[in-house]
PDB file of C-alpha atoms in Angstrom:
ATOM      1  CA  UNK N   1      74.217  90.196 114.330  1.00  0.00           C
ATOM      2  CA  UNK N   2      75.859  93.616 114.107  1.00  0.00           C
ATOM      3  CA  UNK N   3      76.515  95.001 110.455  1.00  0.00           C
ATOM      4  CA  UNK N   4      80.063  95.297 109.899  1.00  0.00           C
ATOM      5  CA  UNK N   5      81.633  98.120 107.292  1.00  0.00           C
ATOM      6  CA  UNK N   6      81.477  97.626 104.107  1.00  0.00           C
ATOM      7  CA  UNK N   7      85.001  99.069 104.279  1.00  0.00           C
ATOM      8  CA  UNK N   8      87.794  98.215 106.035  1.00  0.00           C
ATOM      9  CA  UNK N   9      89.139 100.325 108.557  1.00  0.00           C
ATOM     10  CA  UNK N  10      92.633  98.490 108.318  1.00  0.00           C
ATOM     11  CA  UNK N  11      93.728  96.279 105.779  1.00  0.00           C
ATOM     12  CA  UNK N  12      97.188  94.583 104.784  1.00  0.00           C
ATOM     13  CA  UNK N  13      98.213  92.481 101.888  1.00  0.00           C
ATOM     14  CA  UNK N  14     100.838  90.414 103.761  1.00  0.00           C
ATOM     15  CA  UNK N  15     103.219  90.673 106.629  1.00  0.00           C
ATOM     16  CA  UNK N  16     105.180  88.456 109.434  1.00  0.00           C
ATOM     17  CA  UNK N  17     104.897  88.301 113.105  1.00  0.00           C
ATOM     18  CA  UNK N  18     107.517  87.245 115.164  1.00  0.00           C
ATOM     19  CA  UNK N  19     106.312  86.066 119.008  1.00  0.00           C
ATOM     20  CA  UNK N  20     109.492  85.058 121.255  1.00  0.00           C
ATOM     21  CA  UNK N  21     108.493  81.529 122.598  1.00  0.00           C
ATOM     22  CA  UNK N  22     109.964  82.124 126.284  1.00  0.00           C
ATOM     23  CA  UNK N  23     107.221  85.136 126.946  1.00  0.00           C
ATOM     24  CA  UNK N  24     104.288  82.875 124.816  1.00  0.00           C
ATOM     25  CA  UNK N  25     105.115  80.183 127.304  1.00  0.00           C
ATOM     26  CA  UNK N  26     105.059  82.364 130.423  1.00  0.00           C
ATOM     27  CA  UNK N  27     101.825  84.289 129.331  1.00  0.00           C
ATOM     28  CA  UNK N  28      99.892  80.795 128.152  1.00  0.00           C
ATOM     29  CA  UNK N  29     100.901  79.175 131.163  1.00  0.00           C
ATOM     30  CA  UNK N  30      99.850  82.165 133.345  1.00  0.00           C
ATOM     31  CA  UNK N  31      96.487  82.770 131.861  1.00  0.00           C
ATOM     32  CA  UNK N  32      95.490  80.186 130.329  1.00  0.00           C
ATOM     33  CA  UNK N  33      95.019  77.793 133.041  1.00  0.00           C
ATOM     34  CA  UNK N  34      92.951  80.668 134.687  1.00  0.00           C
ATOM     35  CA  UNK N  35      90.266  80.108 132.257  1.00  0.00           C
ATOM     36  CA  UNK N  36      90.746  76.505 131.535  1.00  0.00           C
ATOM     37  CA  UNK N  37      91.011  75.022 135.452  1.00  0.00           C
ATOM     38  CA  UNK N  38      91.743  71.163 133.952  1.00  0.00           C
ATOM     39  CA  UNK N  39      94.589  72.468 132.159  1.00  0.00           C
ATOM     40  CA  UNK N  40      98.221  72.651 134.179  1.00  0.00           C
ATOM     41  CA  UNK N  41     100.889  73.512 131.355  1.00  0.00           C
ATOM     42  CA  UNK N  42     100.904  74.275 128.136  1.00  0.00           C
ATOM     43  CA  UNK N  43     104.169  73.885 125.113  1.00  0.00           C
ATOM     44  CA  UNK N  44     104.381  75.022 121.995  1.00  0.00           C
ATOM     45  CA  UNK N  45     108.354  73.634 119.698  1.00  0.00           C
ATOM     46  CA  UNK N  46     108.508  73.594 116.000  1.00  0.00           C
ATOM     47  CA  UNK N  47     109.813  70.952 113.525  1.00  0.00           C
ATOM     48  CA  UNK N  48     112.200  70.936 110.852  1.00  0.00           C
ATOM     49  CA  UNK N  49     109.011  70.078 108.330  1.00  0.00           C
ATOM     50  CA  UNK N  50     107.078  73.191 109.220  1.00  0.00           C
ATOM     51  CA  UNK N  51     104.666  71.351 111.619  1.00  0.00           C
ATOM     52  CA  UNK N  52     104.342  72.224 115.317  1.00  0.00           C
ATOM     53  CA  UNK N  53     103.919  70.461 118.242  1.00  0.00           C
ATOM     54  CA  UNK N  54     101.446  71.362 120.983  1.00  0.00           C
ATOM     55  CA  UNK N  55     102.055  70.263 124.511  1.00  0.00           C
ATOM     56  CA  UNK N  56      99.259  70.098 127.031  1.00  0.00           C
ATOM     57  CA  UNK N  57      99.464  68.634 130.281  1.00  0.00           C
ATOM     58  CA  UNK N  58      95.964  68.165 132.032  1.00  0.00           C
ATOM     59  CA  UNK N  59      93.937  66.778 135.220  1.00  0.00           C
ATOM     60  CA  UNK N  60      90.690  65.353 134.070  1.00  0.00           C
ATOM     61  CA  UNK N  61      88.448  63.806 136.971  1.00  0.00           C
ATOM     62  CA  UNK N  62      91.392  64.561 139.155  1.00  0.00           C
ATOM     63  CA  UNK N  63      93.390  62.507 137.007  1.00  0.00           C
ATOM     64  CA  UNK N  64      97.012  63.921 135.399  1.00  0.00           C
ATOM     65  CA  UNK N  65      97.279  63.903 131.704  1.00  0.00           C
ATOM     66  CA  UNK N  66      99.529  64.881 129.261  1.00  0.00           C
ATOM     67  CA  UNK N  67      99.150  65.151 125.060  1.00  0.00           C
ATOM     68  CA  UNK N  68     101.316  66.187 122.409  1.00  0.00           C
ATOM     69  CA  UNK N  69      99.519  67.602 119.538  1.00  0.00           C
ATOM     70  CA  UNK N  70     101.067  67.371 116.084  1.00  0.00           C
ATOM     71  CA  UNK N  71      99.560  70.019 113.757  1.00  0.00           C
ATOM     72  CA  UNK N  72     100.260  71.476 110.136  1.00  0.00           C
ATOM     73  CA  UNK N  73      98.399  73.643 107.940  1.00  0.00           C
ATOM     74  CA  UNK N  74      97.873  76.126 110.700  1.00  0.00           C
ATOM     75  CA  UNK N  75      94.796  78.614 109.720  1.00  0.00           C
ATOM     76  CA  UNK N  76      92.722  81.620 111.031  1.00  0.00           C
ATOM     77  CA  UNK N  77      89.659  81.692 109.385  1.00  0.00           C
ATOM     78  CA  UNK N  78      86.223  83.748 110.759  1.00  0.00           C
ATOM     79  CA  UNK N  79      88.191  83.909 114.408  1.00  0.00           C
ATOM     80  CA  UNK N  80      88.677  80.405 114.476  1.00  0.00           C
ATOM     81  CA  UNK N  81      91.826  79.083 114.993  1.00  0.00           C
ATOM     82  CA  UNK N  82      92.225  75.846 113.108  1.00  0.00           C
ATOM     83  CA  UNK N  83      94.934  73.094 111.863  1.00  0.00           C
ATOM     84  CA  UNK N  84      95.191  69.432 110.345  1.00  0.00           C
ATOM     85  CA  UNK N  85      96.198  66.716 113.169  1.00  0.00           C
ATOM     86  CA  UNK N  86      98.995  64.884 111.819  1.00  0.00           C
ATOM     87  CA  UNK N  87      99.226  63.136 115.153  1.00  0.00           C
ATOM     88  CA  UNK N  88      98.509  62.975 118.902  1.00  0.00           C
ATOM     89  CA  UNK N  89     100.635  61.102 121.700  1.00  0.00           C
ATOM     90  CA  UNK N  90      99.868  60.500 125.160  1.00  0.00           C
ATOM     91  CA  UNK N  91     102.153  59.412 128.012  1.00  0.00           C
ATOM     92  CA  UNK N  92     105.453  57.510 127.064  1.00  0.00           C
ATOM     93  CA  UNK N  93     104.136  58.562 123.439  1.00  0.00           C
ATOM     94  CA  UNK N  94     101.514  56.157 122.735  1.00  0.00           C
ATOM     95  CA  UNK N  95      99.531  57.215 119.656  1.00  0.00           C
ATOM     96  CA  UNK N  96      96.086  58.340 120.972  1.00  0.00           C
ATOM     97  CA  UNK N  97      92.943  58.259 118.861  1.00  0.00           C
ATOM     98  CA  UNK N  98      92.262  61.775 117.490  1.00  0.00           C
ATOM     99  CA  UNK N  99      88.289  61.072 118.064  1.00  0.00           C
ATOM    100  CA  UNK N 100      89.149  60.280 121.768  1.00  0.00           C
ATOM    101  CA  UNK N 101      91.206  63.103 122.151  1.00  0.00           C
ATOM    102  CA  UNK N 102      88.403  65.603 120.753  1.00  0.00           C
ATOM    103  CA  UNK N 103      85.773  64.344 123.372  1.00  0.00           C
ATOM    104  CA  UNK N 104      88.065  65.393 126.459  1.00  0.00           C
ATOM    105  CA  UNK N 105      89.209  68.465 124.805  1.00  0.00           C
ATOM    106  CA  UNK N 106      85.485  69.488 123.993  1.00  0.00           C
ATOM    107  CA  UNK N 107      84.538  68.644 127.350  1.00  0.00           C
ATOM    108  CA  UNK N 108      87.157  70.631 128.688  1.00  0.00           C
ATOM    109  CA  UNK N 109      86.430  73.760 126.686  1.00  0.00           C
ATOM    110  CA  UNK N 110      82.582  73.486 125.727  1.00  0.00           C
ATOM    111  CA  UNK N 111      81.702  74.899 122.884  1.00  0.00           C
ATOM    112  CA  UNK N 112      84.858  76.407 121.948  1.00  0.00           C
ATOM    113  CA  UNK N 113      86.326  73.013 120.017  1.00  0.00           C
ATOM    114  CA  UNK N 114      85.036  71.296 117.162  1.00  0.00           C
ATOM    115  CA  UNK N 115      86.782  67.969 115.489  1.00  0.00           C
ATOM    116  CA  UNK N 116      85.942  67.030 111.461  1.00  0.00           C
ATOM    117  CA  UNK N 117      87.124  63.157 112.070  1.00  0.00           C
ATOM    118  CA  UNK N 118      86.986  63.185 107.699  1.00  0.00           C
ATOM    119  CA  UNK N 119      89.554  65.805 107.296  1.00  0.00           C
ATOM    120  CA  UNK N 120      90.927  65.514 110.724  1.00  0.00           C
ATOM    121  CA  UNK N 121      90.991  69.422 111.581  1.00  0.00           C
ATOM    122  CA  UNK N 122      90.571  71.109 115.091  1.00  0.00           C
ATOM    123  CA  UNK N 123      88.827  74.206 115.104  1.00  0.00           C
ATOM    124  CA  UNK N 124      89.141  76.343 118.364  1.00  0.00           C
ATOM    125  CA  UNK N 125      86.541  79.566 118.548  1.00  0.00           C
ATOM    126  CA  UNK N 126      88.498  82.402 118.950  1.00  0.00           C
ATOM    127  CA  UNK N 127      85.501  84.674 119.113  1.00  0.00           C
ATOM    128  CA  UNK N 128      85.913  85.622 122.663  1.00  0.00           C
ATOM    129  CA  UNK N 129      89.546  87.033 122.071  1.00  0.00           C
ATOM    130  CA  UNK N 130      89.309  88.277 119.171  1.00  0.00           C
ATOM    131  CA  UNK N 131      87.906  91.572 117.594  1.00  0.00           C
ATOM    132  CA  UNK N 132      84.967  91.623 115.628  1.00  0.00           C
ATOM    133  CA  UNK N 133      85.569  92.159 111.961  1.00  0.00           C
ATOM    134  CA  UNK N 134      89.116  90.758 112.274  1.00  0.00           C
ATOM    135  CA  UNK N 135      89.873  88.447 109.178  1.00  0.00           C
ATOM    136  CA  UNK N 136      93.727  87.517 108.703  1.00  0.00           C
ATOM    137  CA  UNK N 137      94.988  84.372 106.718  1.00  0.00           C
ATOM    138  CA  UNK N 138      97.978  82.454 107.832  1.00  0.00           C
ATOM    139  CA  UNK N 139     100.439  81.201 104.867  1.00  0.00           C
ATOM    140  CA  UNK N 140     103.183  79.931 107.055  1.00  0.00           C
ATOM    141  CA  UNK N 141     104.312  79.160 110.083  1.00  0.00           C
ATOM    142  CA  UNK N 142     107.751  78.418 111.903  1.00  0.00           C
ATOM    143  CA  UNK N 143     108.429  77.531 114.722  1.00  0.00           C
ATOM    144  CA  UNK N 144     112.484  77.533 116.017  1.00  0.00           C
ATOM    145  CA  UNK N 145     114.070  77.662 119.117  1.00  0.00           C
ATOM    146  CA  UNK N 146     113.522  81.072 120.018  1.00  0.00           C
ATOM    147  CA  UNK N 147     110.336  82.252 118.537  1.00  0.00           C
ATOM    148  CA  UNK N 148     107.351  81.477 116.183  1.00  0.00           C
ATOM    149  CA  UNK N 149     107.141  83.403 112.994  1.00  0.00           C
ATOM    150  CA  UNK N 150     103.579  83.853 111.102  1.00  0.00           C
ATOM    151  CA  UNK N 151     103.838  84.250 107.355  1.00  0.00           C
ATOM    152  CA  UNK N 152     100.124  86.559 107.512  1.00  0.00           C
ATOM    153  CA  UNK N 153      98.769  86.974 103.741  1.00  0.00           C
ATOM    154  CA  UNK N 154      95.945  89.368 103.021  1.00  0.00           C
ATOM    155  CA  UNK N 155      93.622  90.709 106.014  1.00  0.00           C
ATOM    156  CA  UNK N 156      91.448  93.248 107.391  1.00  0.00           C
ATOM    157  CA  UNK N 157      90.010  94.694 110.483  1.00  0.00           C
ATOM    158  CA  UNK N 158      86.230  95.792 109.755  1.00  0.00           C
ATOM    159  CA  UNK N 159      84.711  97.410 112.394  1.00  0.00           C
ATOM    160  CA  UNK N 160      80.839  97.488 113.245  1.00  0.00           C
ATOM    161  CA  UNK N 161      79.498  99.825 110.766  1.00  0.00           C
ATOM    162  CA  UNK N 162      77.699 102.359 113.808  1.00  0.00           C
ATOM    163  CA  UNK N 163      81.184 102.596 115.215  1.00  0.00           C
ATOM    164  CA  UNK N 164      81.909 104.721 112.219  1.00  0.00           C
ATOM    165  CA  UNK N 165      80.201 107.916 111.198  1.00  0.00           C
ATOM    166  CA  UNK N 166      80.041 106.819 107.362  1.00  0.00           C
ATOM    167  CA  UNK N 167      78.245 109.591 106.297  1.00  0.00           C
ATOM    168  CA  UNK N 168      80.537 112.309 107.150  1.00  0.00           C
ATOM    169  CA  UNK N 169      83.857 110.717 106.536  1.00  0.00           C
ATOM    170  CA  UNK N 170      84.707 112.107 109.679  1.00  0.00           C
ATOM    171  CA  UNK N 171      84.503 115.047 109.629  1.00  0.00           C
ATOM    172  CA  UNK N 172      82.941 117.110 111.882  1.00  0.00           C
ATOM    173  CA  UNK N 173      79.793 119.395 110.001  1.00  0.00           C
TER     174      UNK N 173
END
């Protein structure tokens, strides 16, 4: 494993990011099912309680599927994404085991999702999209009509320490 700086090469103490929903939809639907073949459409809305709803419509064994994902304490922790299931709905919203759900997603995407059935939290490994050394926490999130806002506390970007010349600060000698 590659030694990271003990210093950060960027750092913040807080800050939000705005994404407008119309362009998240058109890029997740775009690329996404380019690296996820089962997976046909993806939906992201907000609710007035702060939670947010994922949709994902599927084909598994050639089969159409659809799920709506309820999720709330929305973090990023190590480059994984991860978030408490409030609830999960299938066709003509029929609640769906969360257990059942986390098999087909994890066949899906193997490797990439684990499921704690205890606390019921998702975790999705960001790794592969992510940079290495990036840490960010994630106080808040909302979701309106228009875009999602993160509420971002404290975070860094640490680079692999042979990326930087330590030694000279620099500076050229």
């Amino acid at each position: 494993m590659p030694i990271t700086s003990p210093r950060p090469l960027l750092s913040w103490d807080g800050l939000a990011v705005r994404l407008d929903l119309q362009q998240l939809h058109a890029w997740a639907n775009r690329e996404l099912p380019a690296r996820v073949p089962a997976l046909r459409r993806i939906g992201l809305h907000g609710r007035p309680d702060g939670d947010l709803v994922l949709e994902v419509a599927f084909a598994w064994k050639g089969l159409p599927g659809a799920v709506s994902l309820r999720m709330r304490e929305v973090k990023i922790v190590h480059r994984f994404f991860g978030c408490q299931v409030g609830s999960i709905r299938g066709p003509l919203g029929v609640p769906l085991p969360a257990s059942a759900v986390a098999a087909i997603v994890q066949r899906l995407l193997p490797g990439k999702v684990q499921y704690d059935a205890g606390d019921g939290v998702f975790l999705l490994d960001l790794r592969e999209w992510m940079p290495e050394g990036f840490e960010v926490s994630v106080r808040r999130v909302y979701c309106g009509t228009q875009s999602v806002e993160l509420v971002l506390g404290p975070g860094s970007l640490r680079p692999r320490a042979a990326a930087l010349d330590a030694g000279s600060g620099g500076v050229e000698t």
